[in-house]
Short mmCIF file of C-alpha atoms in Angstrom, two decimals:
data_model
loop_
_atom_site.label_atom_id
_atom_site.label_comp_id
_atom_site.label_asym_id
_atom_site.label_seq_id
_atom_site.Cartn_x
_atom_site.Cartn_y
_atom_site.Cartn_z
CA MET A 1 0.13 0.01 0.09
CA ALA A 2 1.53 3.19 -0.94
CA ASP A 3 0.19 5.24 1.51
CA GLY A 4 0.57 2.63 4.34
CA ARG A 5 -3.05 2.60 5.44
CA ILE A 6 -4.99 -0.38 6.69
CA PRO A 7 -7.22 -1.61 3.69
CA ALA A 8 -11.22 -1.39 4.82
CA GLU A 9 -11.81 -4.97 3.93
CA ARG A 10 -9.21 -5.70 7.39
CA ARG A 11 -11.25 -3.37 9.19
CA ARG A 12 -13.21 -5.00 12.25
CA ARG A 13 -17.17 -4.17 11.32
CA LYS A 14 -19.10 -6.09 14.58
CA PRO A 15 -19.48 -4.32 18.09
CA THR A 16 -16.83 -4.85 20.85
CA ARG A 17 -17.54 -6.91 24.33
CA SER A 18 -18.84 -3.08 25.51
CA GLY A 19 -20.95 -2.49 22.53
CA VAL A 20 -18.79 0.05 20.55
CA LEU A 21 -18.37 -0.33 16.79
CA LEU A 22 -15.04 0.17 15.78
CA SER A 23 -13.38 2.87 13.28
CA GLU A 24 -10.50 4.82 13.23
CA ASP A 25 -12.32 7.94 14.84
CA VAL A 26 -13.47 5.77 17.90
CA ILE A 27 -9.87 4.46 18.45
CA VAL A 28 -8.47 8.23 17.93
CA ASP A 29 -10.89 9.77 20.16
CA CYS A 30 -9.84 6.84 23.04
CA ALA A 31 -6.25 7.24 22.55
CA LEU A 32 -6.65 10.83 22.99
CA ARG A 33 -8.65 11.03 26.09
CA LEU A 34 -6.45 8.31 27.28
CA VAL A 35 -2.86 10.07 26.87
CA GLY A 36 -4.55 13.46 28.08
CA GLN A 37 -5.42 11.56 31.59
CA HIS A 38 -2.38 9.05 31.67
CA GLY A 39 0.27 10.20 29.44
CA PRO A 40 2.72 8.66 26.41
CA ASP A 41 2.48 5.37 28.56
CA ALA A 42 -1.33 4.93 27.54
CA LEU A 43 -0.95 4.55 23.89
CA SER A 44 -0.51 0.85 23.95
CA VAL A 45 -2.59 -1.35 22.23
CA ARG A 46 -3.17 -3.14 25.42
CA ARG A 47 -4.60 -0.16 27.53
CA LEU A 48 -6.79 0.69 24.42
CA GLY A 49 -8.19 -2.74 23.76
CA ALA A 50 -8.88 -2.48 27.57
CA ALA A 51 -11.01 0.77 27.44
CA LEU A 52 -12.50 -0.11 23.92
CA GLY A 53 -13.69 -3.47 25.37
CA CYS A 54 -11.89 -4.96 22.68
CA ASP A 55 -9.04 -7.50 21.86
CA PRO A 56 -6.19 -5.48 21.41
CA SER A 57 -5.35 -7.09 18.04
CA ALA A 58 -8.45 -5.83 16.49
CA LEU A 59 -6.86 -2.77 16.42
CA TYR A 60 -4.18 -3.71 13.75
CA ARG A 61 -7.39 -3.53 11.81
CA TYR A 62 -7.03 0.26 11.70
CA PHE A 63 -3.20 0.59 12.55
CA HIS A 64 0.01 -1.04 11.59
CA ASN A 65 1.05 -0.06 15.20
CA THR A 66 0.96 2.53 17.71
CA ASP A 67 3.37 5.05 15.99
CA ASP A 68 0.89 4.80 12.92
CA LEU A 69 -2.07 5.69 15.73
CA LEU A 70 0.09 8.29 16.87
CA LEU A 71 0.13 9.97 13.80
CA ALA A 72 -3.77 9.61 13.03
CA VAL A 73 -3.83 11.36 16.47
CA ALA A 74 -1.40 14.12 15.25
CA ASP A 75 -3.76 14.60 12.09
CA ARG A 76 -7.04 15.00 14.53
CA ILE A 77 -5.39 17.69 15.97
CA ILE A 78 -4.52 19.47 13.13
CA GLY A 79 -7.82 18.65 11.38
CA ASP A 80 -10.08 19.90 14.81
CA ALA A 81 -7.49 22.99 14.70
CA MET A 82 -7.77 24.03 11.16
CA ALA A 83 -11.91 23.03 10.80
CA GLY A 84 -13.96 26.20 9.66
CA PHE A 85 -10.50 28.25 8.66
CA GLU A 86 -10.92 30.26 5.42
CA PRO A 87 -7.84 31.61 4.52
CA ASP A 88 -9.00 33.29 1.08
CA SER A 89 -11.73 35.39 3.11
CA MET A 90 -8.74 37.63 5.00
CA PRO A 91 -5.40 39.28 3.95
CA TRP A 92 -2.65 37.03 3.65
CA ARG A 93 -0.82 38.10 6.82
CA ASP A 94 -3.98 38.01 8.74
CA ALA A 95 -4.69 34.23 7.12
CA LEU A 96 -1.06 33.12 8.52
CA ARG A 97 -1.50 34.53 11.92
CA GLU A 98 -5.03 33.02 12.25
CA MET A 99 -3.61 29.52 11.17
CA ALA A 100 -0.71 29.98 13.73
CA LEU A 101 -3.12 30.46 16.46
CA ARG A 102 -5.34 27.56 15.30
CA ILE A 103 -2.25 25.43 15.34
CA HIS A 104 -0.68 26.56 18.83
CA ARG A 105 -4.04 26.70 20.23
CA GLY A 106 -4.91 22.83 19.32
CA TYR A 107 -1.58 21.61 20.75
CA ARG A 108 -1.84 23.40 23.83
CA GLU A 109 -5.29 22.14 24.53
CA GLN A 110 -3.24 18.07 24.23
CA PRO A 111 -0.71 19.00 25.79
CA ARG A 112 0.52 15.45 26.43
CA VAL A 113 -0.11 14.23 22.63
CA ALA A 114 1.93 17.45 21.71
CA ALA A 115 4.97 16.76 23.52
CA LEU A 116 4.72 12.98 21.30
CA ALA A 117 3.56 14.47 17.54
CA ALA A 118 4.23 18.16 17.26
CA TYR A 119 7.66 17.28 15.31
CA ARG A 120 6.10 14.46 13.37
CA VAL A 121 4.76 14.46 9.51
CA THR A 122 1.62 12.65 9.62
CA ARG A 123 1.08 12.37 5.88
CA ARG A 124 -2.41 12.29 6.44
CA ALA A 125 -5.81 14.46 4.90
CA HIS A 126 -5.64 16.98 7.59
CA GLU A 127 -2.26 17.53 7.02
CA PHE A 128 -2.02 17.71 3.54
CA ARG A 129 -4.77 20.33 3.68
CA ALA A 130 -2.84 22.78 6.20
CA VAL A 131 0.13 22.91 4.20
CA ASP A 132 -1.63 23.21 1.37
CA ALA A 133 -3.56 25.99 2.96
CA GLY A 134 -0.01 27.73 4.26
CA ILE A 135 1.57 27.53 0.89
CA GLY A 136 -1.27 28.71 -0.93
CA ILE A 137 -1.33 31.91 1.38
CA LEU A 138 2.26 32.56 0.93
CA ARG A 139 1.91 31.98 -2.96
CA ARG A 140 -1.05 34.70 -2.46
CA ALA A 141 1.43 37.06 -1.20
CA GLY A 142 3.65 36.73 -4.16
CA PHE A 143 6.34 34.48 -3.42
CA GLY A 144 7.75 32.22 -5.58
CA GLY A 145 7.61 28.07 -5.50
CA ALA A 146 10.84 27.55 -3.78
CA ASP A 147 10.67 30.81 -1.49
CA ALA A 148 6.64 29.96 -0.80
CA VAL A 149 8.07 26.44 0.61
CA ARG A 150 11.33 27.80 2.26
CA HIS A 151 8.98 30.64 4.08
CA TYR A 152 6.34 28.25 4.94
CA SER A 153 8.72 25.85 6.55
CA ALA A 154 10.17 28.19 8.40
CA PHE A 155 6.78 29.89 9.83
CA VAL A 156 5.00 26.33 10.45
CA ASP A 157 8.59 25.29 12.43
CA THR A 158 8.47 28.34 14.60
CA VAL A 159 4.52 27.45 15.48
CA LEU A 160 5.08 23.93 16.08
CA GLY A 161 8.37 24.63 17.85
CA HIS A 162 6.67 26.63 20.77
CA ALA A 163 3.51 24.27 20.64
CA ALA A 164 5.60 21.69 21.61
CA LEU A 165 7.81 23.86 23.98
CA ASP A 166 4.23 25.20 25.78
CA ALA A 167 2.70 22.12 25.78
CA ALA A 168 5.74 20.42 26.98
CA HIS A 169 5.63 22.96 30.07
CA LEU A 170 1.97 22.72 30.55
CA ALA A 171 2.32 18.48 30.66
CA LEU A 172 4.50 19.25 33.82
CA PRO A 173 3.21 18.56 37.20
CA VAL A 174 1.66 21.98 38.68
CA GLU A 175 4.39 22.29 41.43
CA ARG A 176 7.27 22.00 38.93
CA ARG A 177 6.08 24.09 36.39
CA GLU A 178 5.09 27.10 39.39
CA ALA A 179 8.61 26.56 40.13
CA ASP A 180 10.23 27.21 37.13
CA ASP A 181 7.60 30.06 36.50
CA ARG A 182 9.12 31.46 39.98
CA ALA A 183 12.41 31.56 39.22
CA TRP A 184 12.50 34.51 36.96
CA ALA A 185 11.37 36.38 39.78
CA GLY A 186 13.24 34.46 42.55
CA VAL A 187 16.74 33.17 41.85
CA TYR A 188 17.30 35.31 38.72
CA ALA A 189 16.58 38.24 40.83
CA GLU A 190 19.05 37.34 43.61
CA LEU A 191 21.95 37.29 41.17
CA SER A 192 24.67 39.74 41.65
CA ASP A 193 25.41 43.11 39.74
CA ALA A 194 28.71 42.49 39.27
CA GLY A 195 28.45 38.85 37.76
CA HIS A 196 25.49 39.72 36.00
CA PRO A 197 25.40 43.09 34.76
CA HIS A 198 22.57 42.94 32.46
CA LEU A 199 20.26 40.74 34.15
CA ALA A 200 20.73 43.07 36.91
CA ALA A 201 19.81 45.93 34.31
CA VAL A 202 16.46 44.19 33.57
CA ARG A 203 15.65 42.57 36.73
CA GLY A 204 12.34 43.98 37.16
CA GLU A 205 11.51 42.54 33.57
CA LEU A 206 12.63 39.02 34.19
CA PRO A 207 9.25 37.72 35.04
CA LEU A 208 8.29 38.16 31.42
CA MET A 209 10.33 34.89 30.60
CA ALA A 210 7.76 32.93 32.82
CA GLY A 211 5.24 33.14 29.57
CA SER A 212 5.14 32.17 26.34
CA SER A 213 7.01 33.80 23.53
CA PHE A 214 4.87 32.13 20.95
CA GLU A 215 3.04 35.64 19.97
CA THR A 216 6.00 37.85 19.88
CA ALA A 217 7.90 35.33 17.92
CA LEU A 218 4.81 34.97 15.54
CA GLU A 219 5.00 38.61 15.08
CA LEU A 220 8.37 38.91 14.20
CA VAL A 221 8.26 36.27 11.65
CA LEU A 222 5.08 37.92 10.17
CA ALA A 223 6.84 41.32 10.19
CA ALA A 224 9.94 39.48 8.23
CA LEU A 225 7.45 37.63 5.79
CA VAL A 226 5.69 41.00 4.95
CA ALA A 227 8.72 42.74 4.50
CA ALA A 228 9.96 40.04 2.38
CA ALA A 229 6.76 39.89 0.16
CA PRO A 230 6.82 40.64 -3.47
CA ALA A 231 2.88 41.65 -2.91
CA GLY A 232 3.93 44.39 -0.21
#
């Protein structure tokens, strides 16, 4: 199979012991719920089979392995994030910004999945449409083929990189997350002026480091694209 997907004739069509009729969507729903509740270790055919009330081997009729399922889960996040997005209805810069905010928000809402999947290439329908939309926006801005692809790569890597970073922070136990955030107003504020003169000069602003820098980075990328765009 060129795309690595499981053919329809191999898929289970009778209800499981719990009365659930299996499908790719049902399995992905369950995987999202389990990983959200229990973390990455929950993404196993044993845990999924138990949650769905089916023999774990039945899952292989839909996905080759857990990595195949992980890619489907990642693609679901992209699809949910991009649902209703109409880039041609707004100026190209606004469309890129809207796309970035949607993707970043989608992964932040599933932080434990984001830590596993934000850097993966899903090779599935939702990702195809998202990449097509992003490159289309940049072509509308006047960029030629190679520039549109390179700039899209830099744009989406910035978005996904921040999504993964922010999601990993959110996935930390609360006490660790709060300790990291407090460090900027605590430990850093106590560093000596002589040893760290530049930190001392901005000591009062250092708590800003506790927040996400995503929107600042996004605005910098967008400004650079606007400056480089042939269409202005």
